[in-house]
Short mmCIF file of C-alpha atoms in Angstrom, two decimals:
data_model
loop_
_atom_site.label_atom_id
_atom_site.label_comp_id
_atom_site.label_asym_id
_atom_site.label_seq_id
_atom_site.Cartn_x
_atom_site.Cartn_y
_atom_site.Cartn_z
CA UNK A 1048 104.96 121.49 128.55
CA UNK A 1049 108.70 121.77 127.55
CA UNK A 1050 109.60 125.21 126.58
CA UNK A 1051 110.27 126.19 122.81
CA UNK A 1052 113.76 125.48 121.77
CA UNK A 1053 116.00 128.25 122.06
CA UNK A 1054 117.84 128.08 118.61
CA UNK A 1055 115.07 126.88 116.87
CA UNK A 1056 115.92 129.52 113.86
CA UNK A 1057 118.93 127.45 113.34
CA UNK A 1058 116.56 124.10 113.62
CA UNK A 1059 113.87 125.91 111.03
CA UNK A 1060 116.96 126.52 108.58
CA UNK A 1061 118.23 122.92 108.59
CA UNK A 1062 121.24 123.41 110.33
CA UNK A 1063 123.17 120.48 110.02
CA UNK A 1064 125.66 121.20 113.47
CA UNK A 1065 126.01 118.18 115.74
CA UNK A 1066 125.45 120.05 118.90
CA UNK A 1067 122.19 121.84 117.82
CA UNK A 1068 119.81 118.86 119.20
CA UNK A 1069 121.50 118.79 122.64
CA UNK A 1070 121.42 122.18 123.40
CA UNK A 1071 117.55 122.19 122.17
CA UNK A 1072 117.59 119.43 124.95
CA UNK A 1073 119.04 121.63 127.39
CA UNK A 1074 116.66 124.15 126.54
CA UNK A 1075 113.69 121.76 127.11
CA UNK A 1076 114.70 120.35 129.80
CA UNK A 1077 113.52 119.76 132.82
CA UNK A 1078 114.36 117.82 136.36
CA UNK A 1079 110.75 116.21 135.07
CA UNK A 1080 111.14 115.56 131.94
CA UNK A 1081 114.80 114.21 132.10
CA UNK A 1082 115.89 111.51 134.10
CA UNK A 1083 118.89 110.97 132.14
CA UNK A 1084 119.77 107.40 131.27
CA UNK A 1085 123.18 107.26 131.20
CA UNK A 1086 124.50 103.46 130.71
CA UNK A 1087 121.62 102.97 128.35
CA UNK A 1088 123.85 101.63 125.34
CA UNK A 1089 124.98 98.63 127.83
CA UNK A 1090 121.62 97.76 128.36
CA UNK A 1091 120.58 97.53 124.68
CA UNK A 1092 124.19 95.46 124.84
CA UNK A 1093 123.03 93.19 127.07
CA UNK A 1094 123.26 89.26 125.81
CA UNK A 1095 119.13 88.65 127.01
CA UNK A 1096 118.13 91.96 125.16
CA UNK A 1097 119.99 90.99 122.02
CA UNK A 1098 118.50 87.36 122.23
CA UNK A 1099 115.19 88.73 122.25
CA UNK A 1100 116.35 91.16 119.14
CA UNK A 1101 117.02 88.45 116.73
CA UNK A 1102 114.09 86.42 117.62
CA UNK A 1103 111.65 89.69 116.99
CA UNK A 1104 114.08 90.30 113.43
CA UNK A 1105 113.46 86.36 112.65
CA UNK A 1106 109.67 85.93 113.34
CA UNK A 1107 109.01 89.30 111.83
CA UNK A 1108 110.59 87.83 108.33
CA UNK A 1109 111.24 90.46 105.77
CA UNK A 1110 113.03 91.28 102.87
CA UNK A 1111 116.32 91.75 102.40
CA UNK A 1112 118.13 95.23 102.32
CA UNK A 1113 120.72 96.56 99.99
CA UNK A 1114 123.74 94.13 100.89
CA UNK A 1115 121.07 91.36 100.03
CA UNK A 1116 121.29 89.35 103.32
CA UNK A 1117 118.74 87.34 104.71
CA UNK A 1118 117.00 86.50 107.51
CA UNK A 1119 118.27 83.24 107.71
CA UNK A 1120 121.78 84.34 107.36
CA UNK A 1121 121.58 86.70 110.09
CA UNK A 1122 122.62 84.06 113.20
CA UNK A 1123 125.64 82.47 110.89
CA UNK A 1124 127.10 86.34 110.50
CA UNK A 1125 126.38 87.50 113.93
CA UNK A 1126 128.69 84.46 115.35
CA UNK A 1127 131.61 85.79 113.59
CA UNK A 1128 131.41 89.49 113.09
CA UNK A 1129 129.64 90.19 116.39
CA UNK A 1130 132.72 91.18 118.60
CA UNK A 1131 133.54 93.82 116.40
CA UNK A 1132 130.53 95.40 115.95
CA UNK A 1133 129.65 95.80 119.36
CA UNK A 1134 133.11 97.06 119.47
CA UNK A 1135 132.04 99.42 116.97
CA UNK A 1136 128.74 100.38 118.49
CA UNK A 1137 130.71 100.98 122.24
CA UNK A 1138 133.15 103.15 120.45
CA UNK A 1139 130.72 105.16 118.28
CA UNK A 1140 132.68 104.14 115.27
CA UNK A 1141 129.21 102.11 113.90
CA UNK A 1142 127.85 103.44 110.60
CA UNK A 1143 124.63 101.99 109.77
CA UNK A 1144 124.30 100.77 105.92
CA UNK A 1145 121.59 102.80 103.79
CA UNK A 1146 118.10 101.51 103.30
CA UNK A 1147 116.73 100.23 100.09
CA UNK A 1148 113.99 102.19 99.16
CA UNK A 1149 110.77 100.40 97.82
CA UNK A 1150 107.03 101.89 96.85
CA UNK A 1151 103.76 100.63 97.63
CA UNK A 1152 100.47 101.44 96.60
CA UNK A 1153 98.54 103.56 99.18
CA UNK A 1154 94.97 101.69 101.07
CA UNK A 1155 93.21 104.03 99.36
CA UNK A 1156 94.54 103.64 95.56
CA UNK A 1157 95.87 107.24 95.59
CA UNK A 1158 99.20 107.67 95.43
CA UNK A 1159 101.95 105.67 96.90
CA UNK A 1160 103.88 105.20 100.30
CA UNK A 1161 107.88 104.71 100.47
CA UNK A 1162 109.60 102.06 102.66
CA UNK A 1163 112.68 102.23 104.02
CA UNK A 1164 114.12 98.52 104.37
CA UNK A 1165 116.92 98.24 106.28
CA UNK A 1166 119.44 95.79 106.03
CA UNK A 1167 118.61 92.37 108.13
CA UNK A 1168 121.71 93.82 110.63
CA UNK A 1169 120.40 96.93 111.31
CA UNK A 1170 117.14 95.69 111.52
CA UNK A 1171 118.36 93.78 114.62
CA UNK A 1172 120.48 96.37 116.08
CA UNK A 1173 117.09 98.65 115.99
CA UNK A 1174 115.18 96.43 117.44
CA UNK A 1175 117.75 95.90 120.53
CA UNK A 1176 117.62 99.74 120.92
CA UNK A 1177 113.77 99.78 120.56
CA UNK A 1178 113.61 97.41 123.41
CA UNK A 1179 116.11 99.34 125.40
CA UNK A 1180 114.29 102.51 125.56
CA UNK A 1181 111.06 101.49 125.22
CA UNK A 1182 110.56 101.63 129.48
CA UNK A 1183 112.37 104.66 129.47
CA UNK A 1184 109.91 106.69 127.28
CA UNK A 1185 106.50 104.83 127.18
CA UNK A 1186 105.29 105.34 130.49
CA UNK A 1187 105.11 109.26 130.02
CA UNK A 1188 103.89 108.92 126.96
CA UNK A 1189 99.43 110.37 126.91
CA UNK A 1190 97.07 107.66 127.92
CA UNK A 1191 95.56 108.77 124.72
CA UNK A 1192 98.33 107.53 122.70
CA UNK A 1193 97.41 103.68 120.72
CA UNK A 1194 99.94 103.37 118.31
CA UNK A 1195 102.93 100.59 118.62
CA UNK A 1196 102.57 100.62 122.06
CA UNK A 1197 103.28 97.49 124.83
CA UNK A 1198 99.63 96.37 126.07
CA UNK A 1199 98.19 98.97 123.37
CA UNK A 1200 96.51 98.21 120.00
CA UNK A 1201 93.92 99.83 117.45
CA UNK A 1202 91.06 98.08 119.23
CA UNK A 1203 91.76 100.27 122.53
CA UNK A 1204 91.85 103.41 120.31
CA UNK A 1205 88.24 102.69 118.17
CA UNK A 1206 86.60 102.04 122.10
CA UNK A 1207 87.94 105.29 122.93
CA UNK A 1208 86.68 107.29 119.90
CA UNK A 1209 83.22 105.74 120.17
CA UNK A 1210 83.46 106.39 124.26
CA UNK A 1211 83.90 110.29 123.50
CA UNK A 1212 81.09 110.40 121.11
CA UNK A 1213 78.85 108.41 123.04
CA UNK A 1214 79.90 111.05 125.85
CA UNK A 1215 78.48 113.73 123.52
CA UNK A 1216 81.27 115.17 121.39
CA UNK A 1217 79.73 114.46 118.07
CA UNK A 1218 82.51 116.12 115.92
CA UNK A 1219 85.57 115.32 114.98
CA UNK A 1220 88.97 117.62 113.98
CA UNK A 1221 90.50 114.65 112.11
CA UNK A 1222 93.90 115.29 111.27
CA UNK A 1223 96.33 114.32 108.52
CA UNK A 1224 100.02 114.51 108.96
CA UNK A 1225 101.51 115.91 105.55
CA UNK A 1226 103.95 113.42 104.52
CA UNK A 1227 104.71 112.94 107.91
CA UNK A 1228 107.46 110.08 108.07
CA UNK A 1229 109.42 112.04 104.78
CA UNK A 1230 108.94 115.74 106.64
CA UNK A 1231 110.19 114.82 110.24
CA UNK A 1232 112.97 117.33 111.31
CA UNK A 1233 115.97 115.65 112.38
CA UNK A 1234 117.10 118.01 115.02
CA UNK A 1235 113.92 118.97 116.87
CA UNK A 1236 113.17 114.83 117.07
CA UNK A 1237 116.56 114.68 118.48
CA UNK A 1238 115.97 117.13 120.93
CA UNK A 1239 112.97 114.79 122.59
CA UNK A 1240 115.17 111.92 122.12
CA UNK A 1241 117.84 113.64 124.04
CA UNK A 1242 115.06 114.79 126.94
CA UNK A 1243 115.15 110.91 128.29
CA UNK A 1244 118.41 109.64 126.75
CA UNK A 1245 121.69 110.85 128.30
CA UNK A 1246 124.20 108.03 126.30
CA UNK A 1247 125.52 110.23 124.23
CA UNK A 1248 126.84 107.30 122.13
CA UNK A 1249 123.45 106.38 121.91
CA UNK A 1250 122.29 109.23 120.80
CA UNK A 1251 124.84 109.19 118.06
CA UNK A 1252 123.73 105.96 117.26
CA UNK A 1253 120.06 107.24 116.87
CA UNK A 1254 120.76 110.20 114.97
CA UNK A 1255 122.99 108.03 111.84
CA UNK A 1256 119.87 105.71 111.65
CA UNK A 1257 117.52 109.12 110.88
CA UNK A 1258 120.47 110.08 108.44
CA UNK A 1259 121.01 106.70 106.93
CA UNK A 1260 121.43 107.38 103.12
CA UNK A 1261 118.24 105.58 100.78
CA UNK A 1262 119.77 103.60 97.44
CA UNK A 1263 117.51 103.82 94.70
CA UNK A 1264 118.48 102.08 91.56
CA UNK A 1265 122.22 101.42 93.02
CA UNK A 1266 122.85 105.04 94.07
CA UNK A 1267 123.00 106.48 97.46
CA UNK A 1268 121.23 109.52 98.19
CA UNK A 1269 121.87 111.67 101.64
CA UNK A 1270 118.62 111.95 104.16
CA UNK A 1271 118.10 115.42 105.57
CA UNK A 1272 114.58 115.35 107.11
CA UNK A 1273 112.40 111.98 107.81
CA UNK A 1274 112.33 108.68 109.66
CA UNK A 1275 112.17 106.09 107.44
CA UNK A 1276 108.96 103.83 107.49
CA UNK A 1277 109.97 99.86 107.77
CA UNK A 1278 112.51 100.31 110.60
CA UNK A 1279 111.36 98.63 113.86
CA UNK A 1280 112.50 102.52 115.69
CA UNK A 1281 110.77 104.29 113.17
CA UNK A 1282 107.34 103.99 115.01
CA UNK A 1283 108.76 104.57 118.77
CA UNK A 1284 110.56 107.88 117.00
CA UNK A 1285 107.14 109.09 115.70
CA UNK A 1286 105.92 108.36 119.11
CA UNK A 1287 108.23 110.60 121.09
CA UNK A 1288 108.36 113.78 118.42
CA UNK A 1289 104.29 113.71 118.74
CA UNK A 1290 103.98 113.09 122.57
CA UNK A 1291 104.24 116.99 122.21
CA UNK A 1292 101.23 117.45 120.24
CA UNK A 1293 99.64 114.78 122.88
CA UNK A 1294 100.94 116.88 126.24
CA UNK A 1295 99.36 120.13 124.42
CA UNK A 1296 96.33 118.35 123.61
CA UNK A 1297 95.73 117.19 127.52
CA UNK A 1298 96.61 120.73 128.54
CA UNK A 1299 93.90 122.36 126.83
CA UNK A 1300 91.52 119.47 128.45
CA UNK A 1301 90.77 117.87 124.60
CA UNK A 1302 89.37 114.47 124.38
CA UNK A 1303 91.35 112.75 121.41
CA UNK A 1304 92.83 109.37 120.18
CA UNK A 1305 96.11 109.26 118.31
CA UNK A 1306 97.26 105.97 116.44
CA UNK A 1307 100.85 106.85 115.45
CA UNK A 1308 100.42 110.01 112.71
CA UNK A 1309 96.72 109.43 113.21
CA UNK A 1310 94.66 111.64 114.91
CA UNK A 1311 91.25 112.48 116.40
CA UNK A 1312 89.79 115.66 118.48
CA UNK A 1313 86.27 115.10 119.45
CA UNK A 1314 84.24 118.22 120.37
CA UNK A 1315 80.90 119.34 120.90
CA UNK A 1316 80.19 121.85 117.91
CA UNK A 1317 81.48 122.68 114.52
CA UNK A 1318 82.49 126.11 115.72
CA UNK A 1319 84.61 124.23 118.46
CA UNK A 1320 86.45 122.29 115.62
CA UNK A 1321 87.29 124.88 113.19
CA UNK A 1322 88.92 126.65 116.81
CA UNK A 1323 90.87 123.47 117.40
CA UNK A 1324 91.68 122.86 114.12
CA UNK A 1325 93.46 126.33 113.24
CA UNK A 1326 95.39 125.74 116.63
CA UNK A 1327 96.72 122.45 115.95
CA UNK A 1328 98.09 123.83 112.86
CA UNK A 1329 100.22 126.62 114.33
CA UNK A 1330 101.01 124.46 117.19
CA UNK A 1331 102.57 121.93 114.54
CA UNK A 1332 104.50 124.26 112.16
CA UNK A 1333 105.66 126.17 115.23
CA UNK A 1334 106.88 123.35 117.58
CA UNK A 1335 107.07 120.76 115.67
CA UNK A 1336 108.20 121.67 111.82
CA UNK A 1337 105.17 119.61 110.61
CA UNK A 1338 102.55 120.18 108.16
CA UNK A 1339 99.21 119.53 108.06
CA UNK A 1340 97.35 118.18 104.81
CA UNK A 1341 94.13 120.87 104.53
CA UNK A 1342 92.59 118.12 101.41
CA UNK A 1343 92.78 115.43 103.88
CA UNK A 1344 92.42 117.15 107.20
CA UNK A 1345 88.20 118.02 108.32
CA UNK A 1346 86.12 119.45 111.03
CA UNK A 1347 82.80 116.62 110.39
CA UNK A 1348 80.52 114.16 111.99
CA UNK A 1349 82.07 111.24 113.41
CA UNK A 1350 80.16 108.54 111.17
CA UNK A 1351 81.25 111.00 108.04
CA UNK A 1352 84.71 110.17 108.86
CA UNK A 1353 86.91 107.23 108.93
CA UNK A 1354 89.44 106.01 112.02
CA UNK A 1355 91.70 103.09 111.73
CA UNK A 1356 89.65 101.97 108.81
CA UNK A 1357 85.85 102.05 111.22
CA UNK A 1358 83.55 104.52 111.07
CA UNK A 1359 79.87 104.79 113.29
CA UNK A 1360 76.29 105.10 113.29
CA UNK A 1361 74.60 109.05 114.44
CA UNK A 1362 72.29 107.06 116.94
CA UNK A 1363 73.05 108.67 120.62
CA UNK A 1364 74.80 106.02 121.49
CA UNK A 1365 77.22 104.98 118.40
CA UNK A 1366 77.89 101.76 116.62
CA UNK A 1367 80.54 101.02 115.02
CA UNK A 1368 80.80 99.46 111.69
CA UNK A 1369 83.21 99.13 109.32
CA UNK A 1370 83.70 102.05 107.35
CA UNK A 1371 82.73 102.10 103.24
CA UNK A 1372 86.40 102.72 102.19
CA UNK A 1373 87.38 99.90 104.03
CA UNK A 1374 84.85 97.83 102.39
CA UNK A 1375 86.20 99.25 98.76
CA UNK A 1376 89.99 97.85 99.33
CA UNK A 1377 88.66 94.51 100.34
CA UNK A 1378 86.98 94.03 97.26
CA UNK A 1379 89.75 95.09 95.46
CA UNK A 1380 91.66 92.61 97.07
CA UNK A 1381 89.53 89.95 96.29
CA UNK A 1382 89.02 90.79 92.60
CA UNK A 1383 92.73 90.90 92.48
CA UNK A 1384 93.38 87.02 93.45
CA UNK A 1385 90.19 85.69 91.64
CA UNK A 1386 91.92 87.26 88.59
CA UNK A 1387 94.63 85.19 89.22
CA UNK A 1388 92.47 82.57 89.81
CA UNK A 1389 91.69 81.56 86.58
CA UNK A 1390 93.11 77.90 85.51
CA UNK A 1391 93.59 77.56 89.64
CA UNK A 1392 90.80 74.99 91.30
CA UNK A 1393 88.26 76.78 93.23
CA UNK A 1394 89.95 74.88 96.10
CA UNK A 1395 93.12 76.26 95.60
CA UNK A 1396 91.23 80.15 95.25
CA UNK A 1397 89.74 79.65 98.44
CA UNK A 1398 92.82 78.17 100.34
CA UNK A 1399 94.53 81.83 99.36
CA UNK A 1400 91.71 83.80 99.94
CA UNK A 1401 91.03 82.31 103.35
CA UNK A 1402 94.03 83.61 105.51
CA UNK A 1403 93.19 86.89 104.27
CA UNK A 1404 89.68 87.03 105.10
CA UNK A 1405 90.16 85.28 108.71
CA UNK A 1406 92.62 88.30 109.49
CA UNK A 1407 90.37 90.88 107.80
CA UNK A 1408 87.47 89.79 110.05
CA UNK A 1409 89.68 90.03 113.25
CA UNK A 1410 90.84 93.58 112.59
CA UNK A 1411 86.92 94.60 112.40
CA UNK A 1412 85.31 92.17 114.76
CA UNK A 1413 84.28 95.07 116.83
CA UNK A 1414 81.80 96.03 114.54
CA UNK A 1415 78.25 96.13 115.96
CA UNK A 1416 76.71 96.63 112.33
CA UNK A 1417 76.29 93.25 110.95
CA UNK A 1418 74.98 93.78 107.57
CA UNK A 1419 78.16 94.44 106.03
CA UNK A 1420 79.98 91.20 106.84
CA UNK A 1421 76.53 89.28 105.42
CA UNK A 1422 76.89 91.08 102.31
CA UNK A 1423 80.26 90.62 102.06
CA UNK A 1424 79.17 86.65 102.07
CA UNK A 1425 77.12 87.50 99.40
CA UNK A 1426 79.31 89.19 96.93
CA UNK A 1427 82.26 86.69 97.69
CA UNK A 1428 80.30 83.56 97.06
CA UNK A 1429 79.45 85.00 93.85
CA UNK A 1430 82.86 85.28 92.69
CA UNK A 1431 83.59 81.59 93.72
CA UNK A 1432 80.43 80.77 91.49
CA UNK A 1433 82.12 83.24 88.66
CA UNK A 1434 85.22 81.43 88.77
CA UNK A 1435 83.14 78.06 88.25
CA UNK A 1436 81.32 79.53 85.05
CA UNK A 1437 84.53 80.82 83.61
CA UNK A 1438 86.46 77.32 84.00
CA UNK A 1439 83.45 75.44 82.46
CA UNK A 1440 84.13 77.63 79.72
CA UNK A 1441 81.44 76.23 76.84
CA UNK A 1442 77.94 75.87 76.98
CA UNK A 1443 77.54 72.55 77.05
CA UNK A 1444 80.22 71.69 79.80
CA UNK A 1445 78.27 74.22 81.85
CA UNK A 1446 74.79 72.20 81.16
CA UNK A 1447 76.47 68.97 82.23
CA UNK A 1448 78.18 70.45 85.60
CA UNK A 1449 75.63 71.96 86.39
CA UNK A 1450 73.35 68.86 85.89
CA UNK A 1451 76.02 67.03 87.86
CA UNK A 1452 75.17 69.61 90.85
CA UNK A 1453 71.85 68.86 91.32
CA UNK A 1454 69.79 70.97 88.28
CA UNK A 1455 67.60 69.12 86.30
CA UNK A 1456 68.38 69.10 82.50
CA UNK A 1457 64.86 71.06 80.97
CA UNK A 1458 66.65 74.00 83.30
CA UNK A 1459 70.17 72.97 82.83
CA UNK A 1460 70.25 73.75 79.64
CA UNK A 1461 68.32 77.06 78.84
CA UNK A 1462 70.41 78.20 81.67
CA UNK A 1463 73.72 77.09 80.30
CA UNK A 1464 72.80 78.70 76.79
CA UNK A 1465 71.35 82.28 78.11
CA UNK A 1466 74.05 84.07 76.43
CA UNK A 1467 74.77 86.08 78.99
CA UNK A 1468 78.26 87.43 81.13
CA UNK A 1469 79.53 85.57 83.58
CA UNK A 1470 78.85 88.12 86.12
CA UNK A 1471 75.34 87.79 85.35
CA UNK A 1472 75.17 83.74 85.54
CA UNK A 1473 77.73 83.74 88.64
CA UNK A 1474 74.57 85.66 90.46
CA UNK A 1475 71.61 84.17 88.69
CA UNK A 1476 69.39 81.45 90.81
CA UNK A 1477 70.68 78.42 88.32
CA UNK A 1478 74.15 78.88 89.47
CA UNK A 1479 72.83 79.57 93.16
CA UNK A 1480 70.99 76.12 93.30
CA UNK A 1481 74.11 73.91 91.79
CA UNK A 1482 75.89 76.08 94.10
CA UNK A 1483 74.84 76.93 97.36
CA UNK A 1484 76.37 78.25 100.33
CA UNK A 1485 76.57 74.83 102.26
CA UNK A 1486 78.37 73.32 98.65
CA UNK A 1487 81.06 76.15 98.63
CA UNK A 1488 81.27 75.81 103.06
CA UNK A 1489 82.86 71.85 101.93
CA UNK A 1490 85.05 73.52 99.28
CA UNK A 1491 86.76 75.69 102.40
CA UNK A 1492 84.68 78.78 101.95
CA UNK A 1493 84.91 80.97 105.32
CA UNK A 1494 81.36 82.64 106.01
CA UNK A 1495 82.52 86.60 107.11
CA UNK A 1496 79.62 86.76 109.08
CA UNK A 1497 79.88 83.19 110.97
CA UNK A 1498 83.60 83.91 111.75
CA UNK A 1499 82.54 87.51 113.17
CA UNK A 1500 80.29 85.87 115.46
CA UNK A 1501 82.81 83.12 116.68
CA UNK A 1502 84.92 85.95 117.10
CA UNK A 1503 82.52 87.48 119.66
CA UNK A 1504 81.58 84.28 121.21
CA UNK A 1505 78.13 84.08 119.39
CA UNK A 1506 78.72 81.12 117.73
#
């Protein structure tokens, strides 16, 4: 592992001198660890690697940042300004425009997480860099490292953490990141940057995107310390400043997953953990300048805890399943466009709701615990029946749809003049018979369960 910096005082006290990150660099480095890159800004340059740029920036969409520019508008402004921007990049005169800061609620309903949009411009010129130095840093990167990765995903990190349980390290250190994308020091991710990178206009380059100003409500504001989340370099950057935390990990023989700021120890005892733990902590404030988040952060049981939204079984050898908090955001997802719903055909509720579920399904079709995507069924057809009820509105009109279903009138009616909730009638066996499962499967209505075991080539 790379030595500790050798000014890292300065780095602690948020110096703000150019030449601080290369000497930490120098400090670091090592005929290993830096193979110095040179030419690297050409190659970024280069006409295929831009090509490829702007048709990642166009298929990934996205808003607009703070000059208000499109998407679409990219290709027309790019034909005309082009020359002297990449006259401007070459020359190190290129200042990237601030990002637009924007909030959104948290998975979890606590809280909520700031984006960084940049402009539609510097989105593409970050994604031409990402692409440049990609090779040059992922293949050193720990084989234990999932997130935003080529050939890598979130399914190859879940195997893993159920392959070291099933191995017999039944707890977990999971670790939380303190505000990790806001609290990232600029100089000491610089220094890892500069380990692998030797364009120093590159570099330059690098270090205005971590110090691009936010604008919130039409005023710019400086950025000292973070990466800003909604960049495309913003995950390869997190990446490369935690590759440290993975090197010391693999030194001390750990078995772990990481998925960007998310990350896993599995040992073998409680004792183990709470070791681990304390160490990881140190290692981070000392090395790194990070924090870690002691209300979030636990020594547990694996199937206590959550990763990448599964959790397992206790049996010997593991299951997963999708985890209960995971389970609590869907539904709140649901609620959320049934409630808008209301006046909209059931039709029209389903042809929203579909996409959704389809990709929901996907992200969890590795779990081996079946029950949940049944119930799921369950509770979903029940709100397609409770959107029914409510549009029906009186008493009557419910007596005659229902009759119109298939119930006979001496139940139709008693049924349609209970006096109950909607809730209650949206689950009660009058509403079941008029309509079933097969009835709502016509309408559009994806079964959770039957998609899961397409998925998995039951079907």
């Amino acid at each position: 592992m790379a030595e500790r910096p050798k000014d890292s005082r300065r780095v602690a006290g948020g110096t703000r001198e150019r030449k601080g990150w290369e000497r930490q660099a120098s400090a670091a480095g090592t005929e290993e660890t830096r193979p110095k890159a040179e030419g690297l800004l050409k190659e970024v340059l280069r006409r295929e690697n831009l090509l490829e740029a702007l048709k990642r920036v166009r298929s990934n969409r996205g808003a607009p940042g703070v000059d208000g520019m499109t998407v679409e508008a990219l290709s027309p402004y790019l034909k005309g300004e082009w020359p002297r921007i990449r006259e401007e990049l070459l020359g190190g005169t290129y200042v990237p425009s601030p990002v637009r800061q924007v909030t959104i609620p948290k998975p979890d309903g606590k809280g909520v997480r700031t984006l960084g949009i940049p402009t539609v411009l510097d989105r593409f010129i970050q994604q031409a860099v990402l692409q440049g130095i990609t090779p040059v840093f992922d293949p050193h990167f720990s084989g234990s490292s999932f997130g935003f990765r080529p050939g890598r995903g979130y399914h190859d990190a879940v195997r893993a953490a159920q392959g070291h349980v099933e191995a017999g390290y039944r707890f977990v250190v999971d670790i939380d990141l303190e505000k990790f994308f806001d609290r990232v020091n600029h100089d000491v991710l610089m220094a890892r940057v500069a380990r692998r990178v030797g364009d120093k206009r590159l570099l330059r380059l690098i270090r205005r995107y971590l110090e691009a100003g936010i604008m919130i409500e039409g005023v710019v504001s400086p950025r000292e310390e973070g990466t800003p989340q909604g960049g495309p370099l913003s995950p390869l950057l997190s990446n490369i400043l935690l590759d440290d935390l993975d090197k010391e990990l693999e030194r001390r023989g750990h078995r772990f997953c990481r998925y960007a700021d998310d990350c896993n120890v599995y040992v073998k005892s409680k004792a183990a953990g709470d070791r681990v733990m304390e160490s990881i902590a140190r290692f981070l404030g000392k090395r790194l300048r990070l924090m870690m988040n002691r209300d979030k952060s636990a020594v547990d049981r694996p199937w206590n805890r959550k990763f990448l939204g599964y959790t397992m079984t206790p049996h010997r050898r593991p299951k997963l399943k999708v985890a209960p908090g995971s389970v609590k955001r869907v539904k709140a997802h649901i609620r959320e466009i049934v409630r808008k719903g209301r006046g909209r055909s059931l039709a029209k509720v389903i042809g929203e709701i579909t996409p959704f579920l389809r990709g929901w399904v996907a992200y969890f079709r590795l779990s081996q615990v079946k029950n949940v995507f049944e119930e799921m069924d369950q509770w979903i057809r029940r709100k397609m029946r409770l959107i029914l009820w409510r549009q029906w509105k009186r008493p009557r009109t419910r007596a005659k749809k229902v009759i119109r279903l298939g119930i006979d009138r001496a139940r139709a009616y008693p049924s349609a003049y209970n006096g109950r909730g909607p809730w209650w009638n949206a689950g009660a066996s009058h509403m079941n018979a008029a309509v079933p499962a097969k009835w709502l499967q016509h309408q559009g209505f994806m079964s959770l369960l039957a998609e899961h075991r397409r998925l998995n080539g039951l079907a």
